[in-house]
Coordinates of C-alpha atoms and ligand atoms in Angstrom, one line a residue:
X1 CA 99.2 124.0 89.7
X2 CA 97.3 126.4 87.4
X3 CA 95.8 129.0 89.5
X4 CA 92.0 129.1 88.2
X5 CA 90.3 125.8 89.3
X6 CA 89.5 123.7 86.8
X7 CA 85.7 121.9 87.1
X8 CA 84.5 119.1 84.9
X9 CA 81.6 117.1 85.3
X10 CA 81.7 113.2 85.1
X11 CA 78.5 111.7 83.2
X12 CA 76.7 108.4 84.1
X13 CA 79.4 105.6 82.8
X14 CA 79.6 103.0 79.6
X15 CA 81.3 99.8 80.6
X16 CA 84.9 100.0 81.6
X17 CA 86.7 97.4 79.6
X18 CA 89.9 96.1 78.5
X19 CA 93.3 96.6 79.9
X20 CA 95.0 99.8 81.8
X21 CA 98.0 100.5 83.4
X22 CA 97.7 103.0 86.4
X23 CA 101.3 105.2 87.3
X24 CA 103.6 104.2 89.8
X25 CA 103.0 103.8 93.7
X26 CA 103.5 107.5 95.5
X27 CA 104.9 106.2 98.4
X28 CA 107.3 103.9 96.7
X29 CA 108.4 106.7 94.3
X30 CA 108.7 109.2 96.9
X31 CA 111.1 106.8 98.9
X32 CA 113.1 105.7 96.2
X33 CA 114.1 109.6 95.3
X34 CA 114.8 110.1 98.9
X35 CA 117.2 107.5 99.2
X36 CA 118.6 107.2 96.2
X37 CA 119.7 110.8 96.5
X38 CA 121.6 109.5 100.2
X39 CA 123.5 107.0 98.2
X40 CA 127.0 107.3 96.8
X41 CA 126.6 106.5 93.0
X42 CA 123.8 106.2 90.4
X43 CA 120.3 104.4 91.2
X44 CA 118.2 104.3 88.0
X45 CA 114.2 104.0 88.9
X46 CA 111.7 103.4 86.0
X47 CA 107.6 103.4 86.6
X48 CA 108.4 106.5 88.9
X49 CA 105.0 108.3 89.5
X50 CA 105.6 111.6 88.1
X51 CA 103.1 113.6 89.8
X52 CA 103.2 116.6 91.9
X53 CA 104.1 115.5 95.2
X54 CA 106.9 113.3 93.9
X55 CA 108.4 116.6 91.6
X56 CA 108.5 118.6 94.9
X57 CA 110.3 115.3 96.7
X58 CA 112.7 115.5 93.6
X59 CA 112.9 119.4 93.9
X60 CA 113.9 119.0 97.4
X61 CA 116.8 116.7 97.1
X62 CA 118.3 119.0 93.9
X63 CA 118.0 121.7 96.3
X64 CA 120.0 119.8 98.6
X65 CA 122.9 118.7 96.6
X66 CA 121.1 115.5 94.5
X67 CA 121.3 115.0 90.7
X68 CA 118.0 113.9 89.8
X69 CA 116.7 113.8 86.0
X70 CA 115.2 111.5 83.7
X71 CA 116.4 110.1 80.7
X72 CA 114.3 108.3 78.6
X73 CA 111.7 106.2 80.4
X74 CA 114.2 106.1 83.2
X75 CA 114.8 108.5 86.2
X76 CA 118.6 108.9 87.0
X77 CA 119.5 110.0 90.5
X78 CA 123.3 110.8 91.5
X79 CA 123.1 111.1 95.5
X80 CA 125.2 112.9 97.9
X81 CA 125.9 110.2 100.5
X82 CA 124.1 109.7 104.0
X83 CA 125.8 112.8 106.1
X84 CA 126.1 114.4 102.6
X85 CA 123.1 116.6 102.3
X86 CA 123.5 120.5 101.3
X87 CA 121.8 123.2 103.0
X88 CA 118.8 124.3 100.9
X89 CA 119.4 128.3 99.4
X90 CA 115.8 128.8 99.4
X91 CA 112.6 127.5 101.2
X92 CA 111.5 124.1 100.0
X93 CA 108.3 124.1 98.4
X94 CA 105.8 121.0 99.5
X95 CA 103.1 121.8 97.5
X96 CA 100.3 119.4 98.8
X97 CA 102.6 116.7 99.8
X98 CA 102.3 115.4 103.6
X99 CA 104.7 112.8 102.8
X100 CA 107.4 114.6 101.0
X101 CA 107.5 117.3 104.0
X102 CA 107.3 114.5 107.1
X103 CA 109.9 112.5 105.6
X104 CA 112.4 115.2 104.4
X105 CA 111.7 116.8 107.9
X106 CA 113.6 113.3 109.3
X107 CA 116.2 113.3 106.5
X108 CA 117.2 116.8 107.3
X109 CA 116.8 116.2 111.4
X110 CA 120.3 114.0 111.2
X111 CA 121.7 116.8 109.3
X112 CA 123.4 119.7 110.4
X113 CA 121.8 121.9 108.1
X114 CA 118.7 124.0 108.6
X115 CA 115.7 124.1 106.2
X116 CA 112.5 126.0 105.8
X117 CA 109.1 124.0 104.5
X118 CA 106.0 125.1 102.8
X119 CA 103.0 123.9 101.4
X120 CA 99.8 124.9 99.9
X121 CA 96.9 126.4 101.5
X122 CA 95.7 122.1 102.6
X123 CA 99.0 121.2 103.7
X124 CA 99.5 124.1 105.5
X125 CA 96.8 123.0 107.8
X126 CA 98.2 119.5 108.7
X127 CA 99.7 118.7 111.5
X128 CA 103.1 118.5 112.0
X129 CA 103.6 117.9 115.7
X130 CA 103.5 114.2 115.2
X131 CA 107.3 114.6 113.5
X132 CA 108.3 117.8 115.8
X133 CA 108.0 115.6 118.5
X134 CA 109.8 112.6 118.1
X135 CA 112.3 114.4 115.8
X136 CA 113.0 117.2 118.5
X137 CA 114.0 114.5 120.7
X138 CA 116.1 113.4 118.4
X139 CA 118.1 116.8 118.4
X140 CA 116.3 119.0 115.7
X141 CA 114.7 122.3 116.8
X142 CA 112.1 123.5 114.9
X143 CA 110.6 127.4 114.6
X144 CA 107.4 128.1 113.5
X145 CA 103.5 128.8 114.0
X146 CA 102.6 127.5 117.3
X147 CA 100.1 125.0 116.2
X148 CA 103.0 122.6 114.7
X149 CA 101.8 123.8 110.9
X150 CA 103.5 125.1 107.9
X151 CA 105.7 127.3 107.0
X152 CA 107.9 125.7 109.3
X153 CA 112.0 126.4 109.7
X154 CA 113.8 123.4 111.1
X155 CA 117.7 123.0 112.2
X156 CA 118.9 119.5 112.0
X157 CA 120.9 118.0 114.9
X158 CA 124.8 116.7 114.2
X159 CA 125.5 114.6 115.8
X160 CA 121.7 113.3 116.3
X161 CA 120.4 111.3 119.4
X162 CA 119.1 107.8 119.0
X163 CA 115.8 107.7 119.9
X164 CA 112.8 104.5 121.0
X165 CA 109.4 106.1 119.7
X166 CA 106.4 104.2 120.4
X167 CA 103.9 105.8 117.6
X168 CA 100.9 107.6 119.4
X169 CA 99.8 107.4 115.9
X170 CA 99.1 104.9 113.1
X171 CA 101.2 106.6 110.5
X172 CA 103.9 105.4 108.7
X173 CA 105.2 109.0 107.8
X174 CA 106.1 109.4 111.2
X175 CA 107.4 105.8 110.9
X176 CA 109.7 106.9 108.3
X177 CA 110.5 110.5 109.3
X178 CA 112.2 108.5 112.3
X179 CA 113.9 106.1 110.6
X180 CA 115.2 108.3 108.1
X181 CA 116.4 110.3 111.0
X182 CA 118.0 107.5 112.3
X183 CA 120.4 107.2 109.3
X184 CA 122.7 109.8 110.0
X185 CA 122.5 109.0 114.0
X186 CA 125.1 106.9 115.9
X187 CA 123.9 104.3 117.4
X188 CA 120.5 102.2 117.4
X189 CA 117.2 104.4 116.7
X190 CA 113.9 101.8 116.9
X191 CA 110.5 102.5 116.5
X192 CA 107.6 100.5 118.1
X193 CA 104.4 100.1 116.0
X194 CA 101.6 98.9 117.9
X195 CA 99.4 98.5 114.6
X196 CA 101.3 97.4 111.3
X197 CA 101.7 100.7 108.5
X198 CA 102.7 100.4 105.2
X199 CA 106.3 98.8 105.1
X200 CA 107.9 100.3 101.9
X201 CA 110.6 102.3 103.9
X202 CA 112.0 99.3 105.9
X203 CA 111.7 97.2 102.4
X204 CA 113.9 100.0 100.6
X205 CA 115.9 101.0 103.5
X206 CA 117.4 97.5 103.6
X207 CA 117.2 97.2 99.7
X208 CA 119.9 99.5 99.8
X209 CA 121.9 98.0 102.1
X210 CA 120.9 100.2 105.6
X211 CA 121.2 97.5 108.5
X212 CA 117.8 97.6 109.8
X213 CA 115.8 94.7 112.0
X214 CA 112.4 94.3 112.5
X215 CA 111.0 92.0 115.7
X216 CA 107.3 91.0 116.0
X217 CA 106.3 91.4 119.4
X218 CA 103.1 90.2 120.0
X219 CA 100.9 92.7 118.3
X220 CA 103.7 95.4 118.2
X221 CA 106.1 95.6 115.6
X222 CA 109.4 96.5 116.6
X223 CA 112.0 98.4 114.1
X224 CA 115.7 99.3 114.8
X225 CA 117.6 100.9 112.4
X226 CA 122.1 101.2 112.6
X227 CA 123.1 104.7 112.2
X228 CA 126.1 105.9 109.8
X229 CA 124.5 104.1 107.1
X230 CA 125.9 103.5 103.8
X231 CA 123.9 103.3 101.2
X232 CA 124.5 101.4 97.9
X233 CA 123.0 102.6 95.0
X234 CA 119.9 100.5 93.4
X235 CA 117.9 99.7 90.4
X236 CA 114.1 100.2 91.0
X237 CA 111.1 99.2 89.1
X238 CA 108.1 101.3 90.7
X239 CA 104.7 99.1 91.3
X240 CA 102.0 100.1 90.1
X241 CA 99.9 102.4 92.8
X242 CA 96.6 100.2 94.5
X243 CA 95.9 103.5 95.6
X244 CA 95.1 104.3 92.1
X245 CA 93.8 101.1 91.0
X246 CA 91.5 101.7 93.7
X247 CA 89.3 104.1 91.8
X248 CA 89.2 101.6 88.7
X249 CA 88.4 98.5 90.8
X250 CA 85.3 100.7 92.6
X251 CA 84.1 101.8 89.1
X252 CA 84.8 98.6 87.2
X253 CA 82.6 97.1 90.0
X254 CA 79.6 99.6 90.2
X255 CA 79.5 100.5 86.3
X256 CA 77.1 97.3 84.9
X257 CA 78.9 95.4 81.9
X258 CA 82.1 96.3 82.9
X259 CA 85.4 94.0 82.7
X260 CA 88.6 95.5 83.1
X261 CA 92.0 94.2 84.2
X262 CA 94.3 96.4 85.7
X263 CA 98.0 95.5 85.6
X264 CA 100.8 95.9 87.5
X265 CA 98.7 96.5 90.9
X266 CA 101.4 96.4 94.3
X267 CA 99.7 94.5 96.7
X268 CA 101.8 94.6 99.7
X269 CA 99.5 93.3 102.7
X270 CA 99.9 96.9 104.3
X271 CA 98.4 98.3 101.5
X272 CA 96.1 95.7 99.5
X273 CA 92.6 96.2 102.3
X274 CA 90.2 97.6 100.1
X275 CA 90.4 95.0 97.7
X276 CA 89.8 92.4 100.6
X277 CA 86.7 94.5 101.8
X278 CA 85.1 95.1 98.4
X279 CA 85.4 91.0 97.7
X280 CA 83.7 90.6 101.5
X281 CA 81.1 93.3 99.8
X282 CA 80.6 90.8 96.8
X283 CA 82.8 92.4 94.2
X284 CA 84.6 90.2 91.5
X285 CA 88.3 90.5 91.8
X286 CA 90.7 88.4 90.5
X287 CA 94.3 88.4 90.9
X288 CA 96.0 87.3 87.9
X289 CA 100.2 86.7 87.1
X290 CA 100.9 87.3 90.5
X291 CA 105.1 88.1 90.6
X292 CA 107.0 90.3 92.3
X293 CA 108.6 93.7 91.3
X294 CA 111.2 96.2 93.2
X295 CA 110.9 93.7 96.1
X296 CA 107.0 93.8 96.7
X297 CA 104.0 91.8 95.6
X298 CA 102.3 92.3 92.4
X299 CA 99.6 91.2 90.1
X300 CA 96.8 92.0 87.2
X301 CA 93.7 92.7 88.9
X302 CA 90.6 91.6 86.7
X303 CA 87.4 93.9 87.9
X304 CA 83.8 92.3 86.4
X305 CA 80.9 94.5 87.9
X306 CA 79.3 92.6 90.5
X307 CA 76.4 94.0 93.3
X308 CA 77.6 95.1 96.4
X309 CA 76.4 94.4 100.0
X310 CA 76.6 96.9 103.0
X311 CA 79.8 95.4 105.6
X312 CA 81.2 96.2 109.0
X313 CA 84.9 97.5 108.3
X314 CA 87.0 96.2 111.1
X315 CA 89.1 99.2 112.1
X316 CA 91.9 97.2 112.6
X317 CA 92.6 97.0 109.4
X318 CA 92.4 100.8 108.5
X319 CA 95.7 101.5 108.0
X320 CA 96.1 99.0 105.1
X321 CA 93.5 101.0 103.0
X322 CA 93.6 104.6 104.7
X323 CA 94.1 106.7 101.5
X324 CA 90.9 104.6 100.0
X325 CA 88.1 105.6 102.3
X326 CA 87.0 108.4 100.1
X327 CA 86.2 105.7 97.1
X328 CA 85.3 102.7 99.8
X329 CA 82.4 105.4 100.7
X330 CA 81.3 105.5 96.8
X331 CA 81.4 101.8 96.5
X332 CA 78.8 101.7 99.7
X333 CA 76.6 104.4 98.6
X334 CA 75.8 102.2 95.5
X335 CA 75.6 98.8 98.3
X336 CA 72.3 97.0 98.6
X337 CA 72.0 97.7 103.2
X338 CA 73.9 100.0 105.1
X339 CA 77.7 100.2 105.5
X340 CA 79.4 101.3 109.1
X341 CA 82.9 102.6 109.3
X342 CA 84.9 103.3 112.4
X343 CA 88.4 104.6 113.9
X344 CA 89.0 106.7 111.4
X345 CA 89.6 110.1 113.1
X346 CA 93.0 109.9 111.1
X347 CA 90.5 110.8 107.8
X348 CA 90.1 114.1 109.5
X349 CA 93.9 115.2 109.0
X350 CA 94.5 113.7 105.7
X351 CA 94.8 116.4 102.6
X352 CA 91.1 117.7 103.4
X353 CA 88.5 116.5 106.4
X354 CA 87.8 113.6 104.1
X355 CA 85.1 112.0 106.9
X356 CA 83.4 115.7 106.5
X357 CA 84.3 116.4 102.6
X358 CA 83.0 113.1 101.8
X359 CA 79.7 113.0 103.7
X360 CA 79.1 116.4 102.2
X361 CA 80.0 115.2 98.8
X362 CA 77.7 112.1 99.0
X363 CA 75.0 113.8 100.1
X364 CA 74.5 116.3 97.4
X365 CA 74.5 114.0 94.9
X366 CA 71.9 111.7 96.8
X367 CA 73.6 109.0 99.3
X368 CA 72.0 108.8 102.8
X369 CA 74.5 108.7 105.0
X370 CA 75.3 109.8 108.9
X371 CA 78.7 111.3 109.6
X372 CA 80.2 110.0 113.1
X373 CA 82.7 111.2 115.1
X374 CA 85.1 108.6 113.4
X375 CA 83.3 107.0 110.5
X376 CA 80.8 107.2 108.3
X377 CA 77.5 105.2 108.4
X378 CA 76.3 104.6 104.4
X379 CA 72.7 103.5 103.6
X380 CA 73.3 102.5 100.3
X381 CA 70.7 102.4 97.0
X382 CA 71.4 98.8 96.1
X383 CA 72.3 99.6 92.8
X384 CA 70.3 102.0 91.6
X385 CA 72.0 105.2 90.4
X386 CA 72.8 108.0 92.7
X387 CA 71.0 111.0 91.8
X388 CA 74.1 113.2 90.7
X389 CA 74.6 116.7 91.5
X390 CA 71.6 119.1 91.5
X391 CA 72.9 122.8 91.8
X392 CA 76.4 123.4 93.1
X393 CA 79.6 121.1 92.0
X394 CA 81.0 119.1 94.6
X395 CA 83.7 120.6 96.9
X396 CA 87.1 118.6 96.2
X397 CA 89.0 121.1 99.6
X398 CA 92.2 120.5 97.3
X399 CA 92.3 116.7 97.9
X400 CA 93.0 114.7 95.1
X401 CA 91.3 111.5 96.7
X402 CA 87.9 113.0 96.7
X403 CA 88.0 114.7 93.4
X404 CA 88.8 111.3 91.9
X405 CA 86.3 109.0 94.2
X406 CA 83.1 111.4 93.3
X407 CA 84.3 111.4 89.4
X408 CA 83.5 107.6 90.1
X409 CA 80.4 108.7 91.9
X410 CA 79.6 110.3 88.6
X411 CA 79.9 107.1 86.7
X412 CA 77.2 105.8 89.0
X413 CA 74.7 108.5 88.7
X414 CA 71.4 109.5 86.6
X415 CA 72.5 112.6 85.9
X416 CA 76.3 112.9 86.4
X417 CA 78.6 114.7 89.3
X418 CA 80.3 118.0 88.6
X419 CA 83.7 118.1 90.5
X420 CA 84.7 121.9 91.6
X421 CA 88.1 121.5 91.1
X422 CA 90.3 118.4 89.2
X423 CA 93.8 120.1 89.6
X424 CA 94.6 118.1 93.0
X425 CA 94.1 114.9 90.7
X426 CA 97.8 115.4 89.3
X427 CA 99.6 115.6 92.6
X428 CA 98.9 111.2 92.5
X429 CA 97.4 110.6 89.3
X430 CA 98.3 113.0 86.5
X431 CA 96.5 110.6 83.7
X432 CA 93.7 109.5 85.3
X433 CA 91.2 111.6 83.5
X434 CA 93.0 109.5 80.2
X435 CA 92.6 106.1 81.4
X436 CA 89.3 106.3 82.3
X437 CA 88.7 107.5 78.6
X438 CA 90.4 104.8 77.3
X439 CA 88.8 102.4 80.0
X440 CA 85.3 103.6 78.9
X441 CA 85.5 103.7 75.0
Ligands
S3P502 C1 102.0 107.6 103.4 C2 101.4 107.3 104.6 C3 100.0 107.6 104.9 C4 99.2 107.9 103.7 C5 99.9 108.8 102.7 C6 101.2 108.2 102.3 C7 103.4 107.2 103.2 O1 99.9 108.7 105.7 O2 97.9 108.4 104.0 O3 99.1 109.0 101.6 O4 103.9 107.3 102.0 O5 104.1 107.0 104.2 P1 100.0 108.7 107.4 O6 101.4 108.3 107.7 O7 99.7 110.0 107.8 O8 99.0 107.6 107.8

């Protein structure tokens, strides 16, 4: 990232229209570097997201012994074998990336190698107990900061222990950071899910060939994975990200006279809930050409503006739209009644205090709003333009996901919203700042 922040301000909007393409899903991207650098052989992945966090996943796995490059339109990625990893020469460098550092903290855990993580001045704020835990069960032992944050300098365990984790938490980093862990571990490791995360790591895992069962127990979700895996290299075509199309199907929908199709969109169940909730608001989404690609569900999304009413989010379903809050919260500003979100303490430990950084943000530029202690409660306009910002920008914390929902903001507004800072946007969405040009010519 450059190191002087780089404002902007995003005017009132014209129409969005026509037909975009957003990158490729982070998650998926992230996984399919990760594993493709444990398998013996050459996996070829095209639609890759090439944004920040995924270059420091990549950078990681060259550091410990992977080929990864891209040739063409397509990413090549010679891995090292499960078991095979190299001990990094120098500390591995996060960047903003929560994923890339839980889920390389369980790759490394089954290792017997020891590795040092850091991260910029948001991630080193997150917490990391959530994978010390489980992982030091597991075998690892981990030195750093008392608080469970980064910098932190872990030893991997070999052999590992096989471990049952019942996640405390919703997350599906600490999901994955177990399973990944798991790998390299004789025996059985399972983790129990009492609410349903995104799946993309069990999809892969068995996409390239890792013996791994899941059991629906009631409400639970139960997940074993075989240790000494082998994987087999694969070819991957990357979805494109909902978390992305997210921002376009908010805009799309509060911008009058727009009519935009987005294509490509994954819409995996575990990840698809904000367009569910925006069509129970009164948006217009269709899905068009539904098909599948790199073993998940895809389709065009077509976006007409439509009003918006104020709904009750059921927190159940929270995990399935986690990372779109932020722009849920713009979409609900601009609603005709009020809005009311709650069980979301996990917005507090995301890359900023995005419960806190959002009310803030929504504020300033006009919403009324009251900030819980797990939600937020929007009183929205009804359509009528949010005033924009008066004095000061906005405050983005260095989270991409609220620089890009209060650009949107901005395309709702009388007088536009200045963003303090869009450098985070390229850690998920390097080009978004281009396809919303192209969206709005
Ligand atoms: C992710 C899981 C979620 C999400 C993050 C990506 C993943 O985090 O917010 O952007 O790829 O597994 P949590 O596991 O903390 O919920």
């Amino acid at each position: 990232m450059n190191s002087q922040p780089s404002p902007h301000r995003f005017a009132p909007g014209t129409p969005l229209t026509g037909r975009i393409r957003v990158p490729g899903d982070k998650s998926i991207s992230h996984r399919a570097v990760m594993l493709g650098a444990l398998a013996i052989g050459e996996t070829r992945v095209t639609g890759l997201l090439e944004g920040e966090d995924v270059l420091a996943t990549a950078a990681a796995m060259r550091a410990m012994g992977a080929q990864v490059e891209k040739t063409g339109e397509e990413w090549r990625i010679h891995g090292v074998g499960v078991g095979g990893l190299l001990q990094p020469q120098g500390a591995l460098d996060m960047g903003n990336s929560g994923t890339s550092t839980r889920l390389l903290m369980g790759l490394v855990a089954g290792h017997g190698i020891t590795a040092t993580f850091t991260g910029d001045a948001s991630l080193s704020k997150r917490p990391m107990g959530r994978v010390i835990e489980p992982l030091s069960r597991m075998g690892a032992q981990f030195h750093g900061p008392a608080g469970g944050t980064l910098p932190l300098t872990m030893e991997g365990a070999h052999p590992a222990v096989p471990i049952e984790y019942r996640l405390p938490v919703a997350s599906a980093q600490v999901k994955s950071a177990v399973l990944l862990a798991g790998l390299n571990t004789p025996g059985i490791t399972t983790v129990i899910e009492p609410v349903p995360t995104r799946d993309h790591s069990e999809r892969m895992l068995r996409g390239f060939g890792a013996v791994l069962e899941v059991e629906d127990a009631g409400n639970e979700r139960i997940i074993r994975i075989h240790g000494d895996a082998e994987l087999r290299p694969q070819t991957i075509e990357v979805p494109g990200d909902p978390s992305s199309a997210a921002f376009f199907a908010v805009a799309a929908t509060l911008v009058e006279g727009s009519d935009l199709t987005i294509e490509n969109v994954g819409l995996n169940p575990t990840r698809a809930g904000l367009f569910g909730v925006l069509r129970q608001m009164g948006a217009s989404i269709e899905e068009e050409n539904p098909r599948e690609v790199g073993g998940e569900p895809v389709a065009d999304l077509r976006v007409r503006h439509a009003p918006l009413t104020g709904t009750r989010v059921d927190p159940a379903i929270a995990p399935s739209m986690i990372d779109e809050f932020p722009v849920l919260f713009v979409a609900a500003a601009l609603a005709k009644g009020t809005t009311v979100t709650t069980g979301l303490e996990e917005l507090r430990v995301k890359e900023s205090d995005r419960l806190s950084a959002m009310a803030a943000a929504l504020e300033s530029v006009g919403a009324q709003l009251e900030e819980t202690e797990d939600g937020l409660t929007i009183h929205g306009t009804g359509g009528e333009p949010l005033r924009g910002t008066a004095n000061a920008p906005v405050t983005t914390h260095l989270d991409h996901r609220i620089a890009m929902s209060m650009a949107v903001a901005g395309l709702a507004s009388a007088d536009g919203v200045e963003v303090d800072d869009t450098r985070p946007i390229a850690t998920s969405f390097p080009t978004f700042r281009d396809l919303l040009a192209e969206a709005s010519q």
